[in-house]
Coordinates of C-alpha atoms and ligand atoms in Angstrom, one line a residue:
Chain A
M2 CA -1.7 -12.2 -5.1
K3 CA -5.4 -11.5 -5.0
R4 CA -6.0 -13.6 -1.9
S5 CA -3.2 -11.9 0.2
K6 CA -4.7 -8.4 -0.7
K7 CA -7.9 -9.5 0.5
I8 CA -6.3 -10.9 3.7
E9 CA -4.7 -7.5 4.1
E10 CA -7.7 -5.6 3.7
S11 CA -9.9 -7.7 6.4
F12 CA -7.1 -7.5 8.8
F13 CA -6.9 -3.7 8.6
K14 CA -10.7 -3.7 8.7
V15 CA -10.8 -5.5 12.0
L16 CA -8.2 -3.5 13.3
M17 CA -10.1 -0.4 12.7
V18 CA -13.2 -1.7 14.0
I19 CA -11.6 -2.8 17.3
A20 CA -9.9 0.7 17.5
T21 CA -13.1 2.4 17.1
Y22 CA -15.4 0.3 19.4
S23 CA -12.6 0.4 22.1
I24 CA -12.7 4.0 21.9
L25 CA -16.4 4.3 22.2
A26 CA -16.4 1.7 25.0
V27 CA -14.0 3.7 27.0
L28 CA -16.1 6.9 26.4
A29 CA -19.3 5.3 27.2
L30 CA -17.7 4.0 30.6
I31 CA -16.5 7.4 31.4
M32 CA -20.1 8.8 30.9
Y33 CA -21.7 6.1 32.5
S34 CA -19.7 6.3 35.7
I35 CA -20.2 10.2 35.9
F36 CA -24.0 9.9 35.4
A37 CA -24.3 6.7 37.5
K38 CA -22.7 8.2 40.5
G39 CA -23.6 11.8 39.7
I40 CA -27.3 10.9 39.4
K41 CA -27.2 9.2 42.9
A42 CA -26.0 12.3 44.7
M43 CA -27.6 14.8 42.7
S44 CA -30.6 16.8 44.4
W45 CA -32.3 20.1 44.3
E46 CA -30.2 21.0 47.4
V47 CA -26.9 20.4 45.6
L48 CA -27.9 22.4 42.7
T49 CA -29.4 25.5 44.5
T50 CA -27.4 26.0 47.9
V51 CA -23.9 26.9 48.8
P52 CA -21.8 24.6 51.4
S53 CA -22.9 24.8 54.7
G54 CA -20.2 24.5 57.5
G55 CA -18.8 21.1 57.5
Y56 CA -20.0 20.3 54.0
Y57 CA -16.5 18.4 53.1
Y58 CA -17.2 16.2 56.0
G59 CA -20.8 15.2 55.0
K60 CA -23.0 18.0 56.3
G61 CA -25.6 19.6 54.1
G62 CA -25.3 22.2 51.2
G63 CA -24.5 22.1 47.4
I64 CA -22.2 23.6 44.7
L65 CA -24.3 26.6 43.6
N66 CA -21.0 28.5 44.6
A67 CA -19.1 26.5 41.8
I68 CA -21.8 26.4 39.4
L69 CA -22.3 30.3 39.5
G70 CA -18.5 30.9 39.9
S71 CA -17.7 28.9 37.0
L72 CA -20.3 30.2 34.8
S73 CA -19.5 34.0 35.5
L74 CA -15.6 33.3 35.2
A75 CA -16.2 31.5 31.8
F76 CA -18.7 34.1 30.6
G77 CA -16.3 36.9 31.7
A78 CA -13.2 35.3 29.9
T79 CA -15.1 34.3 26.8
L80 CA -16.4 37.9 26.6
L81 CA -13.1 39.1 27.0
A82 CA -11.2 36.8 24.7
F83 CA -13.9 37.6 22.0
L84 CA -13.6 41.3 22.3
I85 CA -9.8 41.0 22.0
G86 CA -9.7 38.0 19.5
L87 CA -12.2 39.0 17.0
P88 CA -10.3 42.3 15.9
V89 CA -6.9 40.2 15.9
A90 CA -8.3 37.4 13.7
L91 CA -9.9 40.1 11.2
Y92 CA -6.6 42.0 11.1
I93 CA -4.9 38.7 10.3
N94 CA -7.4 38.0 7.4
V95 CA -8.0 41.5 6.0
F96 CA -5.1 43.6 6.8
L97 CA -2.2 41.3 6.9
V98 CA -3.2 38.8 4.0
R99 CA -0.7 40.4 1.7
Y100 CA 2.3 39.5 4.0
K101 CA 2.1 35.9 3.8
N102 CA 5.2 35.3 5.8
A103 CA 4.1 37.5 8.7
V104 CA 0.9 35.6 8.8
R105 CA 2.4 32.2 8.8
M106 CA 4.7 33.5 11.5
I107 CA 1.7 34.8 13.7
R108 CA -0.1 31.6 13.0
F109 CA 2.7 29.4 14.3
I110 CA 3.2 31.5 17.3
L111 CA -0.5 31.1 18.0
D112 CA -0.3 27.4 17.7
L113 CA 2.5 27.3 19.9
V114 CA 0.8 29.1 22.8
W115 CA -2.3 27.3 22.2
G116 CA -0.2 24.1 23.1
I117 CA 1.1 25.6 26.3
P118 CA -0.5 23.7 29.4
S119 CA -3.0 25.8 31.2
I120 CA -0.9 25.3 34.4
V121 CA 1.6 27.4 32.8
Y122 CA -0.9 30.1 32.2
G123 CA -2.1 29.5 36.0
A124 CA 1.7 30.0 37.3
F125 CA 2.0 33.1 35.1
G126 CA -1.1 34.6 36.2
F127 CA 0.0 34.0 39.8
S128 CA 3.3 35.7 39.2
M129 CA 1.5 38.7 37.6
M130 CA -0.9 38.9 40.8
I131 CA 2.2 39.1 42.9
L132 CA 3.8 41.8 40.9
L133 CA 0.6 43.9 40.9
G134 CA -0.5 42.8 44.5
I135 CA -3.7 41.5 43.6
Q136 CA -5.1 38.7 45.8
T137 CA -6.8 35.4 44.2
S138 CA -10.2 36.8 43.0
L139 CA -12.7 36.5 40.2
L140 CA -10.9 39.3 38.5
A141 CA -7.5 37.2 38.5
G142 CA -9.2 34.2 37.3
T143 CA -11.0 35.7 34.7
I144 CA -8.1 37.4 33.3
T145 CA -5.9 34.1 33.4
V146 CA -8.5 31.9 31.9
T147 CA -9.0 34.7 29.1
L148 CA -5.3 34.5 28.5
F149 CA -5.6 30.7 28.2
I150 CA -8.4 30.6 25.8
L151 CA -7.3 33.6 23.6
P152 CA -5.1 31.6 21.5
I153 CA -7.9 29.0 20.9
M154 CA -10.4 31.9 20.1
I155 CA -8.1 33.5 17.7
R156 CA -7.1 30.4 15.8
S157 CA -10.5 29.2 15.5
M158 CA -11.8 32.3 14.1
D159 CA -9.0 32.5 12.1
E160 CA -9.4 29.3 10.4
I161 CA -13.0 30.1 9.6
L162 CA -12.2 33.6 8.3
R163 CA -9.6 32.0 6.0
T164 CA -12.4 30.1 4.1
V165 CA -14.0 33.4 2.8
P166 CA -13.4 33.1 -1.0
I167 CA -11.2 36.0 -2.3
G168 CA -14.0 36.7 -5.0
L169 CA -16.2 38.1 -2.2
S170 CA -13.4 40.4 -1.2
E171 CA -13.0 41.4 -4.8
A172 CA -16.8 42.1 -5.0
A173 CA -16.7 44.2 -1.8
Y174 CA -13.8 46.1 -2.8
S175 CA -15.4 46.7 -6.2
L176 CA -18.4 48.2 -4.6
G177 CA -16.2 50.8 -2.7
S178 CA -15.7 49.1 0.7
N179 CA -12.6 49.9 2.4
K180 CA -10.8 47.2 4.8
S181 CA -12.7 47.8 7.9
E182 CA -15.9 47.4 6.2
L183 CA -14.7 44.3 4.4
A184 CA -13.5 43.1 7.8
F185 CA -16.7 43.9 10.1
K186 CA -19.6 43.9 7.4
I187 CA -18.6 41.2 5.0
F188 CA -16.2 38.7 6.8
T189 CA -18.1 38.6 10.1
R190 CA -21.4 38.0 8.2
Q191 CA -20.2 35.5 6.0
T192 CA -18.6 33.4 8.8
I193 CA -21.0 34.2 11.6
S194 CA -21.9 30.6 12.7
G195 CA -18.1 29.8 12.4
I196 CA -17.4 32.5 14.8
I197 CA -20.3 31.6 17.4
T198 CA -18.8 28.0 17.2
A199 CA -15.4 29.4 18.0
I200 CA -16.7 31.3 20.7
L201 CA -18.5 28.2 22.3
L202 CA -15.4 26.0 21.9
S203 CA -13.4 28.7 23.9
F204 CA -16.2 28.7 26.5
G205 CA -16.0 24.9 26.9
R206 CA -12.4 24.9 27.2
G207 CA -12.3 27.8 29.7
I208 CA -15.3 26.4 32.0
G209 CA -13.7 23.0 32.2
D210 CA -10.2 23.8 33.0
A211 CA -8.9 23.4 36.5
A212 CA -5.1 24.3 36.4
S213 CA -5.5 27.9 35.3
V214 CA -7.7 28.9 38.2
L215 CA -6.0 26.9 40.8
F216 CA -3.7 29.8 42.0
T217 CA -5.6 32.6 40.5
A218 CA -9.4 32.3 41.3
G219 CA -9.0 30.8 44.7
Y220 CA -11.8 29.2 46.3
T221 CA -14.6 30.0 48.7
D222 CA -17.8 28.5 49.8
N223 CA -19.5 31.7 49.2
L224 CA -20.6 33.7 46.3
P225 CA -18.4 36.6 45.5
N226 CA -19.6 40.2 46.0
S227 CA -17.1 41.7 44.0
L228 CA -14.5 41.1 41.2
M229 CA -11.9 41.5 43.9
E230 CA -13.0 38.3 46.0
P231 CA -12.1 34.7 45.5
V232 CA -14.7 32.6 43.5
A233 CA -15.4 28.8 43.3
T234 CA -15.3 26.8 40.2
L235 CA -16.6 23.4 39.2
P236 CA -13.3 21.8 38.5
L237 CA -12.0 22.8 41.7
S238 CA -15.0 21.9 43.6
I239 CA -14.9 18.4 42.1
F240 CA -11.3 18.1 43.3
F241 CA -11.9 19.4 46.7
Q242 CA -14.8 17.1 47.2
L243 CA -13.1 14.1 45.9
S244 CA -10.4 14.7 48.4
S245 CA -12.7 14.1 51.1
P246 CA -12.6 10.8 53.0
V247 CA -16.5 10.8 53.2
P248 CA -18.2 8.6 50.5
A249 CA -21.2 10.8 50.4
V250 CA -19.0 14.1 49.6
Q251 CA -17.2 11.9 46.9
D252 CA -20.4 11.1 45.5
R253 CA -21.2 14.8 45.3
A254 CA -18.1 15.3 43.5
Y255 CA -19.6 13.1 40.7
A256 CA -22.6 15.3 40.7
S257 CA -20.6 18.5 40.2
A258 CA -18.8 16.6 37.4
L259 CA -22.1 15.8 36.0
V260 CA -23.1 19.5 36.0
L261 CA -19.9 20.3 34.4
T262 CA -20.3 17.7 31.6
L263 CA -23.8 18.7 30.9
I264 CA -22.8 22.2 30.6
I265 CA -20.0 21.3 28.1
L266 CA -22.4 18.9 26.4
L267 CA -25.1 21.5 25.8
V268 CA -22.7 23.8 24.5
S269 CA -21.1 21.6 21.9
L270 CA -24.6 20.2 20.9
F271 CA -25.5 23.9 20.4
S272 CA -22.4 24.6 18.2
R273 CA -23.1 21.4 16.4
G274 CA -26.7 22.6 15.5
L275 CA -25.1 25.8 14.2
G276 CA -22.6 24.1 12.1
K277 CA -25.5 22.2 10.4
R278 CA -27.3 25.5 9.7
Y279 CA -24.2 27.0 8.5
H280 CA -23.8 24.2 5.7
K281 CA -27.4 24.6 4.8
T282 CA -27.0 28.4 3.8
K283 CA -23.5 28.0 2.3
I284 CA -23.3 29.0 -1.3
N285 CA -22.8 26.0 -3.5
F286 CA -21.4 26.2 -6.8
Chain B
M4 CA -16.5 55.0 -37.2
M5 CA -14.1 57.8 -36.0
L6 CA -12.5 57.1 -32.4
D7 CA -11.3 60.4 -31.3
M8 CA -8.7 60.5 -28.6
E9 CA -10.8 63.0 -26.7
M10 CA -13.6 60.4 -26.7
N11 CA -11.6 57.8 -24.9
K12 CA -12.4 56.8 -21.1
I13 CA -9.8 54.6 -20.1
H14 CA -6.2 54.8 -21.3
I15 CA -3.9 52.0 -20.6
E16 CA -0.1 52.4 -21.1
N17 CA 2.6 49.8 -20.9
L18 CA 0.9 47.6 -18.6
N19 CA 2.8 44.7 -17.6
V20 CA 1.9 42.0 -14.9
F21 CA 4.3 39.5 -13.6
A22 CA 3.6 36.5 -11.5
G23 CA 7.0 35.6 -10.3
R24 CA 8.9 34.8 -13.4
Q25 CA 5.9 34.5 -15.5
Q26 CA 4.7 37.4 -17.4
I27 CA 0.8 37.4 -17.7
L28 CA 0.3 40.7 -19.4
K29 CA 2.8 42.0 -21.8
D30 CA 3.1 45.6 -22.8
I31 CA -0.4 46.4 -23.1
N32 CA -1.6 49.6 -24.8
I33 CA -5.5 50.2 -25.1
N34 CA -7.6 53.2 -25.4
I35 CA -11.2 52.5 -24.4
P36 CA -13.5 54.6 -25.9
K37 CA -16.0 56.5 -24.1
N38 CA -20.0 55.2 -24.1
K39 CA -19.0 52.4 -26.3
I40 CA -18.9 48.6 -25.8
T41 CA -15.4 47.3 -25.9
V42 CA -15.1 43.6 -26.2
I43 CA -12.0 41.8 -25.0
L44 CA -11.4 38.5 -26.9
G45 CA -9.0 35.7 -26.6
P46 CA -8.6 32.2 -25.7
S47 CA -8.8 31.1 -22.1
G48 CA -5.9 31.9 -19.9
C49 CA -4.8 34.8 -22.3
G50 CA -5.1 37.4 -19.3
K51 CA -8.5 39.0 -19.9
T52 CA -9.6 38.6 -16.3
T53 CA -6.1 39.8 -15.2
L54 CA -6.7 43.0 -17.3
L55 CA -10.2 43.7 -16.0
K56 CA -8.7 43.4 -12.5
C57 CA -5.8 45.9 -13.2
M58 CA -8.6 48.4 -14.1
N59 CA -9.8 48.6 -10.7
R60 CA -6.7 47.3 -9.1
L61 CA -8.0 44.2 -7.5
T62 CA -4.7 42.8 -8.3
D63 CA -3.8 44.4 -4.9
L64 CA -5.3 41.3 -3.4
Y65 CA -2.8 38.9 -5.0
P66 CA 0.5 39.7 -3.3
E67 CA 2.4 37.5 -6.0
L68 CA 1.4 39.8 -8.5
K69 CA 3.8 42.7 -9.9
V70 CA 1.9 45.3 -11.8
T71 CA 3.7 48.1 -13.8
G72 CA 2.6 50.8 -16.2
K73 CA -0.3 53.2 -16.1
V74 CA -4.0 52.9 -16.1
L75 CA -5.6 56.2 -16.6
I76 CA -9.2 56.9 -15.7
N77 CA -10.4 60.6 -15.9
D78 CA -6.6 61.3 -16.0
K79 CA -6.1 59.7 -12.8
N80 CA -3.5 56.6 -12.7
V81 CA -5.4 53.9 -10.9
L82 CA -2.0 52.2 -10.5
D83 CA -0.8 54.9 -8.5
P84 CA 0.0 53.7 -4.9
H85 CA -1.2 57.2 -3.6
A86 CA -4.5 57.1 -5.6
D87 CA -7.8 57.2 -3.6
I88 CA -8.6 53.6 -4.9
V89 CA -11.7 53.4 -3.0
T90 CA -13.3 56.3 -4.7
L91 CA -11.8 55.2 -8.1
R92 CA -13.4 51.7 -7.7
Q93 CA -16.7 53.4 -7.4
Y94 CA -16.2 54.7 -11.0
M95 CA -16.6 51.2 -12.1
G96 CA -19.0 48.6 -11.6
L97 CA -17.6 45.1 -11.7
L98 CA -19.3 41.9 -12.9
M99 CA -17.4 39.0 -12.3
Q100 CA -16.8 35.6 -14.1
R101 CA -18.8 34.0 -11.2
P102 CA -21.4 35.8 -9.0
Y103 CA -20.5 36.5 -5.5
P104 CA -23.5 38.0 -3.6
L105 CA -22.9 39.5 -0.1
P106 CA -23.7 37.5 2.9
M107 CA -26.9 39.5 3.7
T108 CA -30.3 39.9 2.2
I109 CA -31.1 40.5 -1.5
Y110 CA -32.2 44.1 -0.6
N111 CA -29.0 44.8 1.4
N112 CA -26.9 43.5 -1.6
I113 CA -28.3 46.4 -3.3
A114 CA -28.4 48.8 -0.4
Y115 CA -24.9 48.1 0.7
G116 CA -23.4 50.0 -2.2
L117 CA -25.9 52.7 -2.1
K118 CA -25.1 53.6 1.5
L119 CA -21.5 53.4 0.7
R120 CA -22.4 56.1 -2.0
G121 CA -24.2 58.2 0.7
V122 CA -27.8 57.4 0.0
K123 CA -29.3 57.6 3.5
S124 CA -33.1 58.0 3.8
R125 CA -35.1 54.7 3.9
R126 CA -37.5 56.1 1.2
D127 CA -34.5 56.8 -1.3
L128 CA -33.0 53.5 -0.6
H129 CA -36.1 51.6 -1.2
K130 CA -36.8 53.4 -4.5
Q131 CA -33.4 52.7 -5.8
V132 CA -33.1 49.3 -4.7
M133 CA -36.3 48.6 -6.6
H134 CA -34.9 50.8 -9.7
Y135 CA -31.8 48.8 -9.8
L136 CA -33.3 45.4 -9.4
Q137 CA -35.7 46.5 -12.2
L138 CA -32.9 47.6 -14.4
A139 CA -31.3 44.0 -14.0
N140 CA -34.5 42.4 -14.9
L141 CA -34.7 40.7 -11.5
W142 CA -37.4 42.8 -9.8
D143 CA -40.5 40.6 -10.7
E144 CA -38.5 37.4 -9.6
V145 CA -37.5 38.8 -6.3
R146 CA -40.0 41.6 -5.1
H147 CA -41.7 39.2 -2.6
R148 CA -38.3 37.8 -1.2
L149 CA -36.1 40.8 -0.5
R150 CA -35.6 39.8 2.9
E151 CA -34.1 36.6 2.0
P152 CA -30.4 35.8 1.8
A153 CA -29.1 36.4 -1.4
S154 CA -27.2 33.1 -1.6
R155 CA -30.6 31.3 -2.2
L156 CA -30.9 32.7 -5.4
S157 CA -30.0 30.6 -8.5
I158 CA -26.8 31.3 -9.9
G159 CA -28.4 33.1 -13.1
Q160 CA -30.3 35.2 -10.6
Q161 CA -27.2 36.0 -8.7
Q162 CA -25.5 37.3 -11.7
R163 CA -28.4 39.7 -12.4
L164 CA -28.2 40.8 -8.9
C165 CA -24.5 41.4 -9.2
L166 CA -25.3 43.3 -12.3
A167 CA -27.7 45.5 -10.3
R168 CA -25.5 45.7 -7.3
G169 CA -22.7 47.0 -9.6
L170 CA -24.9 49.5 -11.2
A171 CA -26.1 50.9 -7.9
V172 CA -22.6 52.3 -6.9
N173 CA -23.6 54.7 -10.0
P174 CA -20.5 53.9 -12.0
E175 CA -19.2 55.4 -15.1
I176 CA -17.8 52.4 -16.4
I177 CA -19.0 48.6 -16.3
L178 CA -16.5 46.1 -16.4
A179 CA -18.0 42.7 -17.0
D180 CA -16.2 39.4 -17.3
E181 CA -18.4 36.8 -19.2
P182 CA -21.5 38.1 -17.5
T183 CA -23.8 35.8 -19.6
S184 CA -21.7 32.6 -19.1
A185 CA -24.0 31.4 -16.4
L186 CA -27.2 32.7 -17.9
D187 CA -30.1 31.0 -19.9
P188 CA -30.5 32.2 -23.6
I189 CA -33.5 34.7 -22.5
S190 CA -31.4 36.3 -19.5
S191 CA -28.4 36.4 -21.8
Q192 CA -30.2 38.0 -24.6
Y193 CA -31.8 40.5 -22.0
I194 CA -28.4 41.4 -20.5
E195 CA -26.9 41.8 -24.0
T196 CA -29.9 44.2 -25.2
K197 CA -29.5 46.0 -21.8
F198 CA -25.7 46.6 -22.4
T199 CA -26.6 48.3 -25.6
E200 CA -28.9 50.4 -24.0
L201 CA -26.6 51.2 -21.0
K202 CA -23.9 52.3 -23.3
N203 CA -25.5 55.7 -23.6
D204 CA -24.7 56.3 -20.1
Y205 CA -21.7 54.1 -19.3
T206 CA -18.4 53.1 -20.9
I207 CA -18.6 49.1 -21.0
V208 CA -15.8 46.7 -21.1
L209 CA -16.8 43.2 -21.7
V210 CA -15.0 40.0 -21.8
T211 CA -16.7 37.3 -23.7
H212 CA -15.9 33.9 -25.3
V213 CA -19.1 34.1 -27.6
L214 CA -18.0 35.6 -31.0
R215 CA -21.5 36.1 -32.2
Q216 CA -22.4 38.0 -29.1
A217 CA -19.2 40.2 -29.5
R218 CA -20.2 40.8 -33.2
R219 CA -23.5 41.9 -32.2
I220 CA -23.1 44.3 -29.2
A221 CA -19.2 45.3 -29.8
D222 CA -18.1 49.0 -31.0
Y223 CA -14.4 48.3 -30.3
V224 CA -12.6 44.9 -30.1
V225 CA -9.4 44.0 -28.4
F226 CA -7.9 40.5 -29.4
M227 CA -5.6 39.1 -26.9
Y228 CA -3.3 36.0 -27.1
L229 CA -1.0 34.8 -24.5
G230 CA -0.8 38.1 -22.7
E231 CA -0.3 40.2 -25.5
V232 CA -2.7 42.4 -27.5
I233 CA -2.7 41.2 -30.9
E234 CA -5.0 43.3 -32.7
Q235 CA -7.6 46.1 -31.8
G236 CA -9.8 48.3 -33.6
T237 CA -13.4 49.0 -34.5
V238 CA -15.7 46.1 -34.8
E239 CA -15.8 46.5 -38.4
E240 CA -12.0 46.4 -38.8
V241 CA -11.5 43.3 -36.6
F242 CA -14.3 41.4 -37.5
G243 CA -14.6 42.6 -41.2
N244 CA -10.9 42.7 -42.1
P245 CA -8.6 41.1 -39.6
K246 CA -4.9 42.1 -40.3
M247 CA -3.0 39.5 -38.3
E248 CA -2.9 35.9 -39.0
K249 CA -3.7 34.9 -35.3
T250 CA -6.9 37.0 -35.2
K251 CA -8.2 35.6 -38.5
Q252 CA -7.6 32.0 -37.3
Y253 CA -9.3 32.8 -33.9
L254 CA -12.5 34.5 -35.4
G255 CA -12.5 31.8 -38.1
G256 CA -12.6 29.0 -35.7
T257 CA -9.6 27.5 -36.9
F258 CA -7.5 28.3 -33.9
N259 CA -5.0 26.1 -32.2
Ligands
ATP325 N1 -2.5 35.4 -9.2 C1 -1.9 34.8 -10.0 N2 -0.7 34.1 -9.8 C2 -0.1 33.4 -10.8 N3 -0.7 33.2 -12.0 C3 -1.9 33.8 -12.3 C4 -2.6 34.5 -11.3 N4 -3.7 35.0 -11.8 C5 -3.8 34.5 -13.0 N5 -2.6 34.0 -13.4 C6 -2.1 33.3 -14.7 O1 -2.4 34.3 -15.6 C7 -2.8 33.7 -16.8 C8 -4.0 34.6 -17.4 O2 -5.2 34.4 -16.6 P1 -6.6 35.1 -16.5 O3 -7.5 34.6 -15.5 O4 -6.4 36.6 -16.7 O5 -7.0 34.4 -17.9 P2 -8.4 34.7 -18.8 O6 -8.2 35.1 -20.1 O7 -9.6 35.3 -18.0 O8 -9.1 33.2 -18.9 P3 -10.6 32.7 -18.9 O9 -11.0 32.8 -20.3 O10 -10.4 31.2 -18.9 O11 -11.2 33.3 -17.7 C9 -3.2 32.3 -16.6 O12 -2.0 31.5 -17.1 C10 -3.2 32.2 -15.2 O13 -2.8 31.0 -14.8
MG326 MG1 -11.1 35.1 -17.2

């Protein structure tokens, strides 16, 4: 009896160890291949110039168009999603809390739309563009990515706002706050680092997604001069470069992947650091 | 001691609170005298906190609670759904069982209520923040760290910060739910003495488990058991000559 328990335990322990290390190994392999191939092709030129004519056949130039394009698109979309998402999340947690069924329903719907693949958002954005007569452009891409990250933004802020203890609401109400003061002065302050984490999470999802910008942002070798012009993005630039038959261009695809990975890594490290700070200043009882 | 009807600050009439099928408060009728300390006594879970929450309608935050009856303050029914509850709540300063400092600096914890009350100029704010922190016996400990987040204070300090914050909205009534339970004997003694001073300007409703404390500072005593008011009266009546068997047992410590 005791012996079999011991064998069982060591069996599962070995299983967990194997699972953990194989996952880590796969992750390490992915990172290694991106870094190894990416660094080889990385240069100042790649980072600071736009593609010259014949870039995709191995001529000179870089991916500045895609770097700036992705950054501006993701910044714009994150900003929009934040401006829409924060009031929604606050509304759910301050004004609607009484109506438990409604809140449950809203959360369920948001979780559903969170799960919709981004290509569907891309297709939706595209059909809207046709309806409104808009070309592929920075504007159309930004709006589509906004829609795509909105549920992520709202639900992750919602989850953090839910952690505000009811005693804090009671304290604020008893001082004579109304609901909007409670929402914008108390809830946002109490959860500020969680809100920033939600913003960074949404930014990371937005900047890394290819399918939602495929039909909507278009692609260009130049930097757009207005919101109505097409814009290049890193995921699509990786795709186009990998599709090239020239090995040197394929290597530059890895350089682009490296840039994208580093941006996302930076963002998540940043939000990790915030998370730590958040726990330090949290009130403990 | 005579307790005249005219001298009553809060009238509670036929107050009932239900949570689903369970009845938490049963037909409560209390008159709380003005400028006196009314102590609410009773074993854990008998509904003391719920009673306090009815008085400034924090029960709104719990959709599962159904409240009926009347709580009249200055002849206004707090429980009336059309009542201006934001203003009514400012008549009452609340000290909760656990301190919940607002997520801001020590200074702003006090200034928040002052600003809601309409205090605008920086000089007035500064003066009053100092005044209320002194009133709660916290000023000397925090005068050099007013810009620190209030969450860094110890629990006992937070409790006193919450007292200062509650007084800063300039209420007429203080509702205090075991305000000294997290405090050391000295601070606790201080708060007790403070309350006896404060009753000249405020009407105080205090929940406590400490019978000796109740005896020391109460003018009026309400004894509750399982959601009902068993006995109420002046401190001399209830402590000196309790009428009900349950009250005798509770005060005698032979309660089960
Ligand atoms: N929102 C709620 N939903 C359901 N039951 C509740 C709710 N709030 C309080 N109760 C119940 O009502 C009863 C009274 O609770 P209350 O907190 O008022 O007691 P109390 O007298 O303050 O106790 P203590 O001395 O331990 O603080 C308890 O049985 C509690 O479980
Ligand atoms: Mg209680």
